[in-house]
Each structure stands twice: as structure tokens, then as C-alpha cells.
PDB file of C-alpha atoms in Angstrom:
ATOM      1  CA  UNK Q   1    -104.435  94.637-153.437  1.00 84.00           C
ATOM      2  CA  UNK Q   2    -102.464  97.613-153.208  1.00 90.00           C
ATOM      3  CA  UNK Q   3    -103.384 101.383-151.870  1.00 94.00           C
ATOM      4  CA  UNK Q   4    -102.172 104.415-153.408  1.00 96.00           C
ATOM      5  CA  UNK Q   5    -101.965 107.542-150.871  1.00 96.00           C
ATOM      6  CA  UNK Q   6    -100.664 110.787-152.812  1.00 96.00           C
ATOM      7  CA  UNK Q   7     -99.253 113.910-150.732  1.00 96.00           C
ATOM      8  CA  UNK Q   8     -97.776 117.131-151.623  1.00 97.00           C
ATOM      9  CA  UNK Q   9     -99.803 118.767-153.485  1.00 94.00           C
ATOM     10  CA  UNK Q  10    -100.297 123.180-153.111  1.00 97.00           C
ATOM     11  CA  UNK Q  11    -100.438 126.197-154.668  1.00 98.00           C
ATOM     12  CA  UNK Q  12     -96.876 127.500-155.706  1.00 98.00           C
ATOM     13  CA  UNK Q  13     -95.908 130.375-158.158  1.00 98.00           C
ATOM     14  CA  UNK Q  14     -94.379 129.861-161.694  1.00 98.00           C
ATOM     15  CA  UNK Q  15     -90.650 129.002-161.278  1.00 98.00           C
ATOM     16  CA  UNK Q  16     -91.476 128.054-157.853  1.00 98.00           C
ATOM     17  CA  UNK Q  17     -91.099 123.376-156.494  1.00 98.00           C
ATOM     18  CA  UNK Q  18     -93.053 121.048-155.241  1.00 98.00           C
ATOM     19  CA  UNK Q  19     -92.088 117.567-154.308  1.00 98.00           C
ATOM     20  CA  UNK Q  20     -95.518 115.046-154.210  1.00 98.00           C
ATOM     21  CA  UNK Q  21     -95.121 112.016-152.543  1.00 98.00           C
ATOM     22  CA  UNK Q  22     -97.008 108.219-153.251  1.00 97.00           C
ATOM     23  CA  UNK Q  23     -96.964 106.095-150.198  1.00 95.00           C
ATOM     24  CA  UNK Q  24     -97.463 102.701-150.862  1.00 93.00           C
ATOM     25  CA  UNK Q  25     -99.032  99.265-149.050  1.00 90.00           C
ATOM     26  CA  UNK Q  26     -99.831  96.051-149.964  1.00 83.00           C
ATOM     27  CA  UNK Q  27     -97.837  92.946-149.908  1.00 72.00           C
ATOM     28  CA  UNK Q  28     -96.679  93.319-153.558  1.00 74.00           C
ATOM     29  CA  UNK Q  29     -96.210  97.401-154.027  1.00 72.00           C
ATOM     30  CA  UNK Q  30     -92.484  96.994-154.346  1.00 77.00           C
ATOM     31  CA  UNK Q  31     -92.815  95.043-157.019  1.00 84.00           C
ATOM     32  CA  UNK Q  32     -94.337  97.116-159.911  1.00 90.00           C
ATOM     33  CA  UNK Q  33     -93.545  99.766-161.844  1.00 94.00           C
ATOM     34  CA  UNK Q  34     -94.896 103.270-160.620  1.00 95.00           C
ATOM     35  CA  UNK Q  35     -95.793 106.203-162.546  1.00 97.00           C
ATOM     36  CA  UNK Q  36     -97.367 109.712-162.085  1.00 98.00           C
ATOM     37  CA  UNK Q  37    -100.211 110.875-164.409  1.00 98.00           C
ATOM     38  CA  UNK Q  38    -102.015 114.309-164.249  1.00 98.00           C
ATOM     39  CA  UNK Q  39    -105.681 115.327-165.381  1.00 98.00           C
ATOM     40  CA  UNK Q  40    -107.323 118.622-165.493  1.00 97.00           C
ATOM     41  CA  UNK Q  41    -110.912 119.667-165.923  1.00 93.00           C
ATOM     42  CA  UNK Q  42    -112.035 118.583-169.767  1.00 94.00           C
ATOM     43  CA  UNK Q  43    -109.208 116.742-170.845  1.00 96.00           C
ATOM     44  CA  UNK Q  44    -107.890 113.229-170.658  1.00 96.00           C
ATOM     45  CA  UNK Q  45    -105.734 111.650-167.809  1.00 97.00           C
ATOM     46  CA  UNK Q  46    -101.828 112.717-169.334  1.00 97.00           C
ATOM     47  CA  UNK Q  47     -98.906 110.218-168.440  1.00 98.00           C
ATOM     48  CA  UNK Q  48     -96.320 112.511-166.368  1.00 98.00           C
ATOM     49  CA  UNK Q  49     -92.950 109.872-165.166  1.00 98.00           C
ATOM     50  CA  UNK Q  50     -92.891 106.124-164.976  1.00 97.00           C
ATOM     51  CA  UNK Q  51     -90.085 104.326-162.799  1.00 96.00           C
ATOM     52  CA  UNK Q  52     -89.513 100.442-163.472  1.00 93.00           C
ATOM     53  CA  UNK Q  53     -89.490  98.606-160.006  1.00 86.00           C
ATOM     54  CA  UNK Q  54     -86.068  98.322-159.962  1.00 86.00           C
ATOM     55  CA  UNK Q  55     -85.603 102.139-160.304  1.00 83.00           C
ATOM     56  CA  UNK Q  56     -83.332 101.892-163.498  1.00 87.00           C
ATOM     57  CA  UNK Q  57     -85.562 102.173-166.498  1.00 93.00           C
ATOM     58  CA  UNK Q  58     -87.598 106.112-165.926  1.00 96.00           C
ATOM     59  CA  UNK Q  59     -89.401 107.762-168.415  1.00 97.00           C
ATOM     60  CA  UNK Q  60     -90.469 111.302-168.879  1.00 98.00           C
ATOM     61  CA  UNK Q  61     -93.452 112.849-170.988  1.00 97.00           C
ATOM     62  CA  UNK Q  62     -91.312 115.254-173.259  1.00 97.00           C
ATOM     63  CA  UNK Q  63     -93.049 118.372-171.434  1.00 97.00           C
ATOM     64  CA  UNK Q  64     -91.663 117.875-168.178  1.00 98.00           C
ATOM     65  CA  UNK Q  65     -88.140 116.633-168.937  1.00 98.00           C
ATOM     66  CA  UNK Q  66     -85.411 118.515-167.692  1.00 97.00           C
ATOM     67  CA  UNK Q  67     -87.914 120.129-164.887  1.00 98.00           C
ATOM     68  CA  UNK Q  68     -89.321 116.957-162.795  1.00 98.00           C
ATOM     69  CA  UNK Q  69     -87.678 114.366-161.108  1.00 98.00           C
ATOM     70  CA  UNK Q  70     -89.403 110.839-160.032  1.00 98.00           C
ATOM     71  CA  UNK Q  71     -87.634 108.612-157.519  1.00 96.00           C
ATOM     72  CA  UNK Q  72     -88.573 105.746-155.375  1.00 94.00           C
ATOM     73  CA  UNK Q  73     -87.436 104.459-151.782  1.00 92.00           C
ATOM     74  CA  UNK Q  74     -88.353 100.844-152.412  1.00 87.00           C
ATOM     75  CA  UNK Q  75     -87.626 100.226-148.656  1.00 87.00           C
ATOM     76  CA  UNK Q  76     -90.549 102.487-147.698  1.00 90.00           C
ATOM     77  CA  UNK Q  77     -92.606 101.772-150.646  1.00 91.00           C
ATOM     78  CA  UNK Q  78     -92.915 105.317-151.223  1.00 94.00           C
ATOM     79  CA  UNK Q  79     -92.677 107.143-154.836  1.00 96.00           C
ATOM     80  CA  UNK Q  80     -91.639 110.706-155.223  1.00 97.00           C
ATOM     81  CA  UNK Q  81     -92.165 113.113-158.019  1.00 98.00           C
ATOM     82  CA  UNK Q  82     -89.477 116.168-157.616  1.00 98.00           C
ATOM     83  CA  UNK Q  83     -91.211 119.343-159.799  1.00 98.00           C
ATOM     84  CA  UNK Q  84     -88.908 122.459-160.045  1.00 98.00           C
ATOM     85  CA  UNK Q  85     -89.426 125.266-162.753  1.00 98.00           C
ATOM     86  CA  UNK Q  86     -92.845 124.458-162.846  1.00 98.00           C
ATOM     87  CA  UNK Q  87     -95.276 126.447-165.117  1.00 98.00           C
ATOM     88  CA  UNK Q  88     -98.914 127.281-164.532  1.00 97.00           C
ATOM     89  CA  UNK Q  89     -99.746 124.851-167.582  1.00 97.00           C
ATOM     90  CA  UNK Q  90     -98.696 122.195-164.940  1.00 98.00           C
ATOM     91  CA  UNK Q  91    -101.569 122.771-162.967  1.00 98.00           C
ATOM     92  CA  UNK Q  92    -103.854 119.885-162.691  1.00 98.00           C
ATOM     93  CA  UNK Q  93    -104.641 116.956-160.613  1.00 98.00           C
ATOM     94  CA  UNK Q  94    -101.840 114.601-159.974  1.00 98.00           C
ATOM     95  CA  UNK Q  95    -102.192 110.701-159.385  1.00 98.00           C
ATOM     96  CA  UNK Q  96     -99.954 107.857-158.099  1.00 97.00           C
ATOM     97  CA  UNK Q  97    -100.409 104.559-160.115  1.00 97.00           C
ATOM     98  CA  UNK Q  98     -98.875 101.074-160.251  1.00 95.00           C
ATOM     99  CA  UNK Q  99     -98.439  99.202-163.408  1.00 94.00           C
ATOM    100  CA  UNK Q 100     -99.494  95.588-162.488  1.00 91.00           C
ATOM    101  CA  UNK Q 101     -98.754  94.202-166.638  1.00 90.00           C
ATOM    102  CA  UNK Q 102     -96.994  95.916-169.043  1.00 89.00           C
ATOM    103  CA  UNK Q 103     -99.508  99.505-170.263  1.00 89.00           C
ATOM    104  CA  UNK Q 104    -101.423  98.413-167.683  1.00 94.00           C
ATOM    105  CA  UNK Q 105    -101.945 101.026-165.092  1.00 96.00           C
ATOM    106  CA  UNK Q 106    -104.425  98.866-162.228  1.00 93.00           C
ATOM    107  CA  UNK Q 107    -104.262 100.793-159.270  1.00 95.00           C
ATOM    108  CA  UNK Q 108    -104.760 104.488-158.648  1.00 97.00           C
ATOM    109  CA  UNK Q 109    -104.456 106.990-155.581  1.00 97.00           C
ATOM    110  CA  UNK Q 110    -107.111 109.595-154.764  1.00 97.00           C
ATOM    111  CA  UNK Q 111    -105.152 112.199-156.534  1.00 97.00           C
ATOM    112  CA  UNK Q 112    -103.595 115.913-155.329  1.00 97.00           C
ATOM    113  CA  UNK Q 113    -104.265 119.059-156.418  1.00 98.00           C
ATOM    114  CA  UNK Q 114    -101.265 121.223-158.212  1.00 98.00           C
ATOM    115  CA  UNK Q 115    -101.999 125.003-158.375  1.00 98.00           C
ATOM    116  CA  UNK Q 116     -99.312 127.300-160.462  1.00 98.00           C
ATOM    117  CA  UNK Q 117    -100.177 130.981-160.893  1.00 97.00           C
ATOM    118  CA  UNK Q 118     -98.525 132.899-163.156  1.00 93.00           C
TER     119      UNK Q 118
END
């Protein structure tokens, strides 16, 4: 079992940064893949960042390229998602998740709450 605790989450302005944090537990955590996701009222759950466990293979949804930044300390089982130049069209809900199989996403955090006003 593994338990997904998001932080970081606010209200910034356009152009403004926030950095949202995933800490991690569970006796295999360091071993999967991690990935950010966001969701907002109406609309699906949207894949944000993906980092393999060994932090070498990271992927980007094409919108946030360029502007976010995920990480992970695999020594504190913590994942980090770096947003600068963000845009109010980033506002949503964001969620930690672990990829236990390959596409498979099986564990989830509680979410936090990105604001952006324009």
C-alpha cells in the first residue's frame, strides 16, 4: 500500500510559481513511476508530468512544457512539480499518483487546489 500526501497548492497571479510537493510512504513508493495529473470542475482528470523511478525517463503534456518542472528526491520519497509562468488556464485541482504497471495509475493523493487569476 502506498499513501499519496500532496502540498503546495494557492492562489498565485498569472506569470507568478508555485512548487507542489507529493510526499510519499509505503514500503515500495520508491519504486514506481510518479506523475502529476490535474482536473477541474466538468472535465476529465488531464495527465500533467510523469517521472520514471529512476528519475531519467520525464514526460510533459505539450501544454506545460517549457513552464513546469517535476523532480523527485527518491531518498525522501517525495515528488515535486516546479510551475513557473503559470496561466490562469492552469487552474484546477492537482493530484500525486504512482504508476504501479505500465498506464496504470493505482494510487492517488487527496489532491490541491491551484488558483491563477488573470
Amino acid at each position: 500500500q502506498v499513501q499519496l500526501v500532496e502540498s503546495g497548492g494557492g492562489l498565485v497571479q498569472a506569470g507568478g510559481s508555485l512548487r507542489l510537493s507529493c510526499a510519499a510512504s509505503g514500503r515500495t513508493a520508491s519504486s514506481y513511476a510518479m506523475g502529476w495529473f490535474r482536473q477541474t470542475p466538468g472535465k476529465e482528470r488531464e495527465f500533467v508530468a510523469r517521472i520514471g523511478w529512476s528519475a531519467i525517463s520525464i514526460y510533459y503534456t505539450g501544454s506545460v512544457k517549457g513552464r513546469f518542472t517535476i523532480s523527485r528526491d527518491t531518498a525522501k520519497n517525495t515528488v515535486s512539480l516546479q510551475m513557473n509562468s503559470l496561466k490562469p488556464e492552469d487552474t484546477a485541482v492537482y493530484y500525486c499518483a504512482a504508476e504501479i504497471k505500465a498506464g496504470q495509475w493505482g494510487y492517488w493523493g487527496q489532491g490541491t487546489q491551484v488558483t491563477v487569476s488573470s
